C-alpha cells in the first residue's frame, strides 16, 4: 500500500488530516511538505514538516492540502509529472452514483453532490457544500463552508466561493472569479479573476 503525504501545513492541512483520520487512512500519512522557500522545521498535528524537494512520487501519493485554488495550481505545476493524487471523500459526504469526481479532489464532511454532476481535478468542496444537478465544476474550483450551488451551473477553473455564498440555477462563473462571503449570485459572473460581493452579487471595482 502506497504512503500518503500532504503538501501544505496550514489550517486546511490540519482539517485534511482530520478527514483522513475519519476515513481510516491516517496511519498511511508519512509527511507534511512545504515549499522549499517557505519551509521551517516545525510540527503540524504531530508530524514534522519537510521541504517538498524530499518528496518521492515513486512511493508516496500527495494531497494538495491548501484552500487557495491558484496556489494549488502552482503547486501541481511544480511537481513531477508522475505524481499521483488521491481523491478524498469524507464518509459523511454524499455523492450520487451518476456524478463523477476528478483526481485529487477533496469532498469534506456534510457535502452533498446530487445527480449528473461533473467535478474536475483538484476541486475542494469544504464542509456542508451542496452541488445541484447537472453542474460542471472545472479544475481547481474551491468552496468555503456552507456554499450552495443550484443546478445546471458551470463554474470556471479556479473559481472560489466564500463561506455561505449561494448561486442561482443556470449560472456561469468565469475562471478564477472570487465570490465573497454570503454573496447571492443570481446571474452570470463573466469577469475572469473578478471579485463579486453582495446580494445580488456585483463586481467589486478594482482599487
CSV table of C-alpha atoms in Angstrom, one decimal:
chain,number,residue,atom,x,y,z
A,1,UNK,CA,0.0,0.0,0.0
A,2,UNK,CA,1.4,3.4,-1.0
A,3,UNK,CA,2.2,6.1,1.5
A,4,UNK,CA,0.3,9.4,1.8
A,5,UNK,CA,1.7,12.9,2.3
A,6,UNK,CA,0.3,16.4,2.4
A,7,UNK,CA,1.7,19.4,0.6
A,8,UNK,CA,0.7,22.4,2.8
A,9,UNK,CA,1.0,22.9,6.5
A,10,UNK,CA,-1.7,25.4,7.3
A,11,UNK,CA,-5.2,25.2,8.8
A,12,UNK,CA,-6.8,23.4,5.9
A,13,UNK,CA,-4.0,20.8,6.0
A,14,UNK,CA,-4.9,20.0,9.6
A,15,UNK,CA,-8.5,19.7,8.5
A,16,UNK,CA,-7.4,17.3,5.8
A,17,UNK,CA,-5.6,15.2,8.4
A,18,UNK,CA,-8.8,15.0,10.3
A,19,UNK,CA,-10.6,13.9,7.2
A,20,UNK,CA,-8.0,11.2,6.6
A,21,UNK,CA,-8.5,10.1,10.2
A,22,UNK,CA,-12.2,9.8,9.7
A,23,UNK,CA,-11.5,7.8,6.5
A,24,UNK,CA,-9.3,5.4,8.4
A,25,UNK,CA,-6.2,6.5,6.4
A,26,UNK,CA,-4.2,8.5,9.0
A,27,UNK,CA,-1.8,5.6,9.6
A,28,UNK,CA,-0.6,6.0,5.9
A,29,UNK,CA,0.4,9.7,6.3
A,30,UNK,CA,4.2,9.9,6.5
A,31,UNK,CA,5.0,13.6,5.9
A,32,UNK,CA,3.7,17.1,5.7
A,33,UNK,CA,5.6,19.1,3.0
A,34,UNK,CA,6.0,22.8,2.4
A,35,UNK,CA,7.6,24.7,-0.5
A,36,UNK,CA,11.4,24.9,-0.2
A,37,UNK,CA,11.3,28.7,0.2
A,38,UNK,CA,8.7,28.7,2.9
A,39,UNK,CA,9.7,25.6,4.9
A,40,UNK,CA,10.7,25.9,8.5
A,41,UNK,CA,11.2,23.0,10.8
A,42,UNK,CA,8.1,22.6,12.9
A,43,UNK,CA,5.4,20.1,13.9
A,44,UNK,CA,1.9,20.1,12.3
A,45,UNK,CA,-0.6,17.8,14.1
A,46,UNK,CA,2.2,15.6,15.4
A,47,UNK,CA,4.0,15.4,12.0
A,48,UNK,CA,7.3,17.1,11.3
A,49,UNK,CA,7.3,19.3,8.2
A,50,UNK,CA,9.8,18.7,5.4
A,51,UNK,CA,10.8,20.7,2.3
A,52,UNK,CA,9.0,19.5,-0.8
A,53,UNK,CA,12.3,18.6,-2.6
A,54,UNK,CA,12.3,15.4,-0.3
A,55,UNK,CA,9.0,14.1,-1.8
A,56,UNK,CA,9.4,10.8,-3.7
A,57,UNK,CA,6.5,10.2,-6.2
A,58,UNK,CA,7.6,6.6,-6.7
A,59,UNK,CA,6.5,5.6,-3.2
A,60,UNK,CA,4.0,8.3,-2.0
A,61,UNK,CA,0.7,9.8,-3.1
A,62,UNK,CA,0.4,13.5,-2.5
A,63,UNK,CA,-2.6,15.6,-1.3
A,64,UNK,CA,-2.5,19.3,-2.2
A,65,UNK,CA,-3.8,20.5,1.2
A,66,UNK,CA,-4.3,24.2,0.7
A,67,UNK,CA,-7.6,26.1,0.1
A,68,UNK,CA,-6.4,28.7,-2.4
A,69,UNK,CA,-7.1,27.4,-5.9
A,70,UNK,CA,-4.3,29.4,-7.6
A,71,UNK,CA,-1.8,28.1,-5.0
A,72,UNK,CA,-2.9,24.5,-5.7
A,73,UNK,CA,-2.4,25.1,-9.4
A,74,UNK,CA,1.1,26.5,-8.9
A,75,UNK,CA,1.9,23.6,-6.6
A,76,UNK,CA,0.8,20.9,-9.0
A,77,UNK,CA,2.7,22.6,-11.9
A,78,UNK,CA,5.9,22.4,-9.9
A,79,UNK,CA,5.6,18.7,-9.1
A,80,UNK,CA,6.9,15.7,-11.0
A,81,UNK,CA,4.6,14.5,-13.8
A,82,UNK,CA,4.4,11.0,-12.3
A,83,UNK,CA,2.9,12.4,-9.0
A,84,UNK,CA,-0.3,10.6,-8.0
A,85,UNK,CA,-3.1,12.5,-6.2
A,86,UNK,CA,-5.7,10.6,-4.2
A,87,UNK,CA,-9.3,11.6,-4.4
A,88,UNK,CA,-10.7,12.1,-0.8
A,89,UNK,CA,-14.4,11.8,0.0
A,90,UNK,CA,-15.4,12.1,3.7
A,91,UNK,CA,-17.7,9.2,4.9
A,92,UNK,CA,-20.4,11.7,5.8
A,93,UNK,CA,-20.4,13.3,2.3
A,94,UNK,CA,-22.9,12.0,-0.3
A,95,UNK,CA,-22.2,11.8,-4.0
A,96,UNK,CA,-24.8,10.3,-6.3
A,97,UNK,CA,-23.6,7.4,-8.5
A,98,UNK,CA,-24.4,9.4,-11.6
A,99,UNK,CA,-21.8,12.1,-10.7
A,100,UNK,CA,-18.0,12.0,-11.1
A,101,UNK,CA,-15.1,13.4,-9.1
A,102,UNK,CA,-11.7,14.1,-10.6
A,103,UNK,CA,-8.3,13.2,-9.4
A,104,UNK,CA,-7.0,14.9,-6.3
A,105,UNK,CA,-10.4,16.5,-5.4
A,106,UNK,CA,-11.4,16.7,-1.7
A,107,UNK,CA,-15.0,16.4,-0.6
A,108,UNK,CA,-15.4,17.4,3.1
A,109,UNK,CA,-17.9,16.2,5.7
A,110,UNK,CA,-21.6,17.1,5.2
A,111,UNK,CA,-21.2,17.9,1.5
A,112,UNK,CA,-23.9,16.7,-1.0
A,113,UNK,CA,-23.3,16.3,-4.7
A,114,UNK,CA,-26.5,15.4,-6.5
A,115,UNK,CA,-27.3,13.9,-9.9
A,116,UNK,CA,-25.1,14.1,-13.1
A,117,UNK,CA,-22.5,16.5,-11.7
A,118,UNK,CA,-19.0,16.6,-13.2
A,119,UNK,CA,-16.3,17.6,-10.8
A,120,UNK,CA,-12.9,18.2,-12.3
A,121,UNK,CA,-9.4,17.7,-10.9
A,122,UNK,CA,-8.1,19.2,-7.6
A,123,UNK,CA,-11.5,20.6,-6.7
A,124,UNK,CA,-12.1,21.4,-2.9
A,125,UNK,CA,-15.6,21.3,-1.5
A,126,UNK,CA,-15.3,22.4,2.1
A,127,UNK,CA,-17.8,21.5,4.9
A,128,UNK,CA,-21.5,21.3,4.1
A,129,UNK,CA,-21.3,22.4,0.4
A,130,UNK,CA,-24.2,21.4,-1.8
A,131,UNK,CA,-23.9,21.0,-5.6
A,132,UNK,CA,-27.1,20.7,-7.6
A,133,UNK,CA,-27.9,18.5,-10.6
A,134,UNK,CA,-26.1,18.8,-13.9
A,135,UNK,CA,-23.4,21.2,-12.6
A,136,UNK,CA,-19.9,21.2,-14.1
A,137,UNK,CA,-17.1,22.3,-11.8
A,138,UNK,CA,-13.9,22.8,-13.7
A,139,UNK,CA,-10.4,22.0,-12.3
A,140,UNK,CA,-9.3,23.8,-9.1
A,141,UNK,CA,-12.7,25.2,-8.1
A,142,UNK,CA,-12.9,25.8,-4.3
A,143,UNK,CA,-15.7,26.3,-1.9
A,144,UNK,CA,-15.6,27.5,1.7
A,145,UNK,CA,-18.0,26.0,4.3
A,146,UNK,CA,-21.7,26.3,3.7
A,147,UNK,CA,-21.8,27.1,0.0
A,148,UNK,CA,-24.9,26.2,-2.0
A,149,UNK,CA,-24.7,25.8,-5.8
A,150,UNK,CA,-28.0,25.3,-7.6
A,151,UNK,CA,-28.5,23.0,-10.7
A,152,UNK,CA,-27.1,23.5,-14.2
A,153,UNK,CA,-24.3,25.8,-13.2
A,154,UNK,CA,-20.8,26.0,-14.9
A,155,UNK,CA,-18.1,27.0,-12.5
A,156,UNK,CA,-14.9,28.0,-14.3
A,157,UNK,CA,-11.4,26.7,-13.4
A,158,UNK,CA,-10.0,28.1,-10.2
A,159,UNK,CA,-13.2,29.9,-9.1
A,160,UNK,CA,-13.5,30.4,-5.4
A,161,UNK,CA,-16.8,30.7,-3.3
A,162,UNK,CA,-16.7,32.3,0.1
A,163,UNK,CA,-18.5,30.9,3.2
A,164,UNK,CA,-22.3,30.8,2.9
A,165,UNK,CA,-22.4,32.2,-0.6
A,166,UNK,CA,-25.1,30.8,-2.9
A,167,UNK,CA,-25.6,30.5,-6.7
A,168,UNK,CA,-28.8,30.5,-8.6
A,169,UNK,CA,-29.5,27.8,-11.2
A,170,UNK,CA,-28.1,28.0,-14.8
A,171,UNK,CA,-25.4,30.5,-13.9
A,172,UNK,CA,-21.9,30.6,-15.4
A,173,UNK,CA,-19.0,31.7,-13.3
A,174,UNK,CA,-15.7,32.9,-15.0
A,175,UNK,CA,-12.4,31.2,-14.3
A,176,UNK,CA,-10.6,32.4,-11.2
A,177,UNK,CA,-13.6,34.5,-10.1
A,178,UNK,CA,-13.9,35.1,-6.4
A,179,UNK,CA,-17.4,35.1,-4.8
A,180,UNK,CA,-17.4,36.8,-1.4
A,181,UNK,CA,-18.8,35.5,1.9
A,182,UNK,CA,-22.6,35.5,1.9
A,183,UNK,CA,-22.8,36.7,-1.7
A,184,UNK,CA,-26.0,35.8,-3.6
A,185,UNK,CA,-25.3,35.1,-7.2
A,186,UNK,CA,-28.4,35.5,-9.4
A,187,UNK,CA,-26.8,35.9,-12.9
A,188,UNK,CA,-23.6,35.1,-14.8
A,189,UNK,CA,-20.3,36.3,-13.5
A,190,UNK,CA,-18.3,37.0,-16.7
A,191,UNK,CA,-15.1,38.7,-15.4
A,192,UNK,CA,-12.2,36.3,-15.2
A,193,UNK,CA,-10.5,36.9,-11.9
A,194,UNK,CA,-13.2,39.4,-10.8
A,195,UNK,CA,-14.3,39.7,-7.2
A,196,UNK,CA,-18.0,39.6,-6.7
A,197,UNK,CA,-19.7,40.7,-3.4
A,198,UNK,CA,-23.2,41.5,-2.0
A,199,UNK,CA,-26.8,40.5,-2.6
A,200,UNK,CA,-27.2,40.4,-5.5
A,201,UNK,CA,-23.5,39.8,-6.2
A,202,UNK,CA,-21.9,42.6,-8.2
A,203,UNK,CA,-18.3,43.1,-9.5
A,204,UNK,CA,-16.2,44.9,-6.9
A,205,UNK,CA,-14.4,47.8,-8.6
A,206,UNK,CA,-10.6,47.5,-8.7
A,207,UNK,CA,-8.7,49.9,-6.5
